[in-house]
Amino acid sequence: MSRYEYTIGLETHVQLKTRSKMFCSCGTDFGAPPNTQVCPVCLGYPGAMPVMNMEAIRLTVLTGLMLNARISGYSKFDRKNYFYPDMPKNYQISQYDRPLCEGGFVEVDVGGRLKTVGITRIHLEEDVGKNLHFGVCSGVDFNRAGVPLMEIVSEPQLASPEEALAYLLALKQILLYAGVSDCNLEEGNLRCDVNCSVRPAGHPALGTKTEIKNLNTFKGVQAALSHELQRQVEVLERGGRIEQETRRWDPDLEETVSMRTKEDAHDYRYFPEPDLMPVALDRALVEQWAATLPELPRRKRERFMAQYGLPEYDARVLAADKGLSEYFEAAAAASRNPKGVSNWVMTEMRRRLAEKDAGLEAARITPEAMAELVALVDEGVLNSNSAKEVFLELFERGGHPREIVEVRGLAQVSDVKAMEALVERVIAEHSKSVDDYRKGKTAALKFLVGQIMRLSQGRANPQLAAEQLERRLRAEPPSAL
Amino acid sequence: MSGEKRTSDMVDVRYVARLARLQLTEEEIRSFEAQLAQVADYVRAIREPDVTGVEPTAHATAVRNVFREDEVRPGLDHETVMTNAPVQRDGLFLVPRIVE
Amino acid sequence: MAGDLNTLTLHEAEERLARGACSSVELVQDLLGAIRERDGLIGGYLAVNEEDALKQARAADAARARGRRGALLGLPVAIKDVLNIRGEPCTCASRILRGYVSSYDATVVARLRAAGAILLGRTNMDEFAMGSSTEHSAYQLTRNPWNPDRVPGGSSGGSAAVVAADEALAALGSDTGGSIRQPAAFCGCVGLKPTYGRVSRYGLTAFASSLDQVGPMTKDVRDAARLLKVIAGRDPMDSTSLDEPVPDYESFFAEDLSGVCLGLPQEYFVGGLDTEVEKAVQEAIRLCEKLGARIVEIRLPHTRYAIATYYIIATAEASANLARFDGVRYGYRAADPRDPMDLYTRTRAEGFGAEVKRRIIFGAYVLSSGYYDAYYACAQKVRTLIRRDFHAAFERCDAILTPVTPTAAYRIGEKTANPLQMYLGDVFTVPTNLAGICGLAVPCGFTGEGLPIGLQVLGPAMGEPQILRVGYAYERAAGWGRRKPWRSGGAGPAKEAP
């Protein structure tokens, strides 16, 4: 495998979270009966004209800001001409040479390593209708026609299907962060076209690329890329040549299939859309929009490190998830030990959520309760075993940590008198170990502490138990038995 | 791109008619080719004036930023829409099978 | 019983309605009478809905009796069949829109309705407004009321003919490269191409979106001013419509032209201009001078590139605008298509006429890979030069006077064989659309054969008040409007000038 290098670039189409369509006031609800969210504009009736949805522009600009892109001072829409039954006007209103955002990058977590992937451009266009097939006919539903689609084009800087997946996950997180899209894959909110090529390792020039269109699951992207790259390698190994072409991923056959190639040359005849005036966004307006943005993950990560003294890894994991980072901050605000809070959120909390395959809303433990739990551990009231038990109770059912500790009697036995009784009982029951200890087998002490823990049902403070045991064994002469 | 094989200003009627989804008879192709050759020859005059540094005009006015609010308004009712459909089934516009 | 209310102008009819001298029903009846009598020969209307027009008239009379007023209450207007009228077909004189019923009103139609107007009928045109003679209608020929062997001009030939033949009081047309002004000149009526963006295009089936405008075609300048006031103004459904106040254009009218400076572009008075047309226009200029206008010579040096520029831009935009006619959602559809490709290519082959196909092909060609820069991008730059010409000219004058057309109406069939010849006839009107400015056609005399000649008054963007003022003063002083092509009593078309 390492004899070849992969080059992958993604075009990600994102359905924006708007109430109405890109160029008309029809609704965007998913799953409405066919052809019920349509009007003269999105049906391409003669005489109908598009008018830009300001919110779609705003959401695209927000995305640009989140992805560190340049917001164009001058942008325009163009007509992309091609015939297809799901295209009402037989041209798509898109952006050709003056997109809303240019440049930018996104930081991607590739197996614990941070990689920066360049963004070429972000532009806005309208979606097409949906085709359903039966027998010798196809039926077209135009409900989706005209829904705003934002296209994010990455630089060809991804080196493996895994990196492509990591890029998509990072992108999705950011889009959710900014509230730009619901990113609902089942409803087709995110769709990808991927470009990929292979070349012998160390070879300076890129190989011929192929494009795989319309992948609508992340798994599909990964699988299609794996198979397509493998196919390209095999073609080269056989001494063949890669054709520059568009291919389609067939998930049932688990292979990519060539789509009609040269027969229909892609001569889109782009030209400026005369029905729409250019967009020249005022700096002040962009700044006003930027002010509504949540803190960028990168900025937040740096702040978490500085403000809470978190290690970089913790800060990055927390900052990457909007909900989790907000939860952490709320809990940390109520706690004297932010690192302690972070430990709980990073480990127990994420593990439980992952087990349930659920979002943060599934956790019943309030940030305040989390802070209190950390405090109970720090105060020595709870040992780590009991603390986990309390956490689980809080996580599943909520409540106040101190009440749970009380009701369940989980407070550590740190009381000297109570501990004395336990020590005496263990010494009486395990004379053999006591002897061993006195003969110099220090390991026997560990056993005896374990017995105290068992007797106390785990509530004994292990440190105190060891101290008192030691003191007692040294103090008493062996002959007394 | 197929531009390379058409270096002259001869209008490749067959190619363009395909792009524009127009079926033409051989006779139409011949007559359009002759007529459009004349037109193409005539419009070549636009290359005479010096346009270096001249901004293109895409719109007759200089207005910018014409937006609408993101509000949903009722569209057309389904029955009205389908009465215009040449062929329909189950509320869908019917076309011959699309091969994707 | 048959009266001659059909011969009135809009404002005359309004005045009679206001003082109760006639009813809207009577007005409609006289118009329907004239249509029955003449339109078989003229062929200006594609459809007249008699029942519905009378119903609208009765409603208008009742509303007036209840005290309602409206700028056009009870006044019938004919509509070029390129504008959508809810519940009615909109054919654009094309087979491809056969079966299409509009489900919405064009904004201008909605504004006419709101002002109380009666929609009398839909008028013939060149298919999709592509043509200058109305010979390119898929449905019928329209004849020039002044001489039935002549074309009425186009593309708004139906609207011009029905206004000239007193089959309508007024009409709406659309103008992409002269389609209002040229037929107005050929038929001896008034036609106004407003500033780009002055009137909403929403519901106007697009030919070339960056050039199209809807405008009035009337019997006199006052009516044009009145209709414009009703249809003009910003429309949230048309992003290109301008957010500028709509003045009362009639308030600018004056009997003289003192203080007005009129420019004469040398480039418009050159070879190819018919001597009779030139003479009539020169006389009109002298009359304007007599009325107090100052005349200056101006230059519009890029005029000679206008037609080439226009044909590239207009056909390019048209090739995309007409892509939607594919037999999927509405309109004509070829029988038994094998696959989507077959559906498209045959539907469009059978649905479009030759002129439309020619322009779609040329438009797709100038945009196609390898040619874009040489044609379309270059044309956009030359368009800038043409706009600058006018900007500079209007620094020196308030309005520009030119002929509307190089010749008067030509014979039916005379130019159909040579498309380029027909395109060249638009030389004086096309620059207006490229520059986005406004232009008015006003009758300025007749040829020896009795065919009308038109004077064009051009104004800068939003210059409608001054061009209407010039048109009004000239029309009033010249008095050409009193001549009618149709002898009263319905004896038939006047063969010679009376």
PDB file of N, CA, C and O in Angstrom, chain C residues 9 135 181 225 275 335 432:
ATOM      1  N   THR C   9     -59.305  58.003 -26.256  1.00  0.00           N
ATOM      2  CA  THR C   9     -58.090  57.675 -25.510  1.00  0.00           C
ATOM      3  C   THR C   9     -58.515  57.242 -24.108  1.00  0.00           C
ATOM      4  O   THR C   9     -59.681  57.416 -23.730  1.00  0.00           O
ATOM      5  N   GLU C 135     -44.400  38.522 -37.599  1.00  0.00           N
ATOM      6  CA  GLU C 135     -44.565  37.404 -38.535  1.00  0.00           C
ATOM      7  C   GLU C 135     -44.124  36.093 -37.907  1.00  0.00           C
ATOM      8  O   GLU C 135     -44.388  35.029 -38.447  1.00  0.00           O
ATOM      9  N   ARG C 181     -41.380  50.322 -29.123  1.00  0.00           N
ATOM     10  CA  ARG C 181     -41.252  51.574 -29.886  1.00  0.00           C
ATOM     11  C   ARG C 181     -41.378  51.353 -31.384  1.00  0.00           C
ATOM     12  O   ARG C 181     -42.019  52.149 -32.088  1.00  0.00           O
ATOM     13  N   ALA C 225     -48.275  58.271 -19.999  1.00  0.00           N
ATOM     14  CA  ALA C 225     -47.875  58.754 -18.676  1.00  0.00           C
ATOM     15  C   ALA C 225     -48.770  58.142 -17.603  1.00  0.00           C
ATOM     16  O   ALA C 225     -48.310  57.706 -16.540  1.00  0.00           O
ATOM     17  N   THR C 275     -35.391  58.504 -46.802  1.00  0.00           N
ATOM     18  CA  THR C 275     -35.452  59.968 -46.922  1.00  0.00           C
ATOM     19  C   THR C 275     -36.746  60.536 -46.352  1.00  0.00           C
ATOM     20  O   THR C 275     -36.744  61.608 -45.743  1.00  0.00           O
ATOM     21  N   ALA C 335     -44.948  13.568 -28.348  1.00  0.00           N
ATOM     22  CA  ALA C 335     -45.607  12.301 -28.062  1.00  0.00           C
ATOM     23  C   ALA C 335     -44.580  11.177 -27.883  1.00  0.00           C
ATOM     24  O   ALA C 335     -43.559  11.134 -28.575  1.00  0.00           O
ATOM     25  N   THR C 432     -30.787  51.848 -26.540  1.00  0.00           N
ATOM     26  CA  THR C 432     -31.547  52.253 -25.359  1.00  0.00           C
ATOM     27  C   THR C 432     -31.575  51.116 -24.331  1.00  0.00           C
ATOM     28  O   THR C 432     -31.353  51.338 -23.142  1.00  0.00           O
TER      29      THR C 432
END
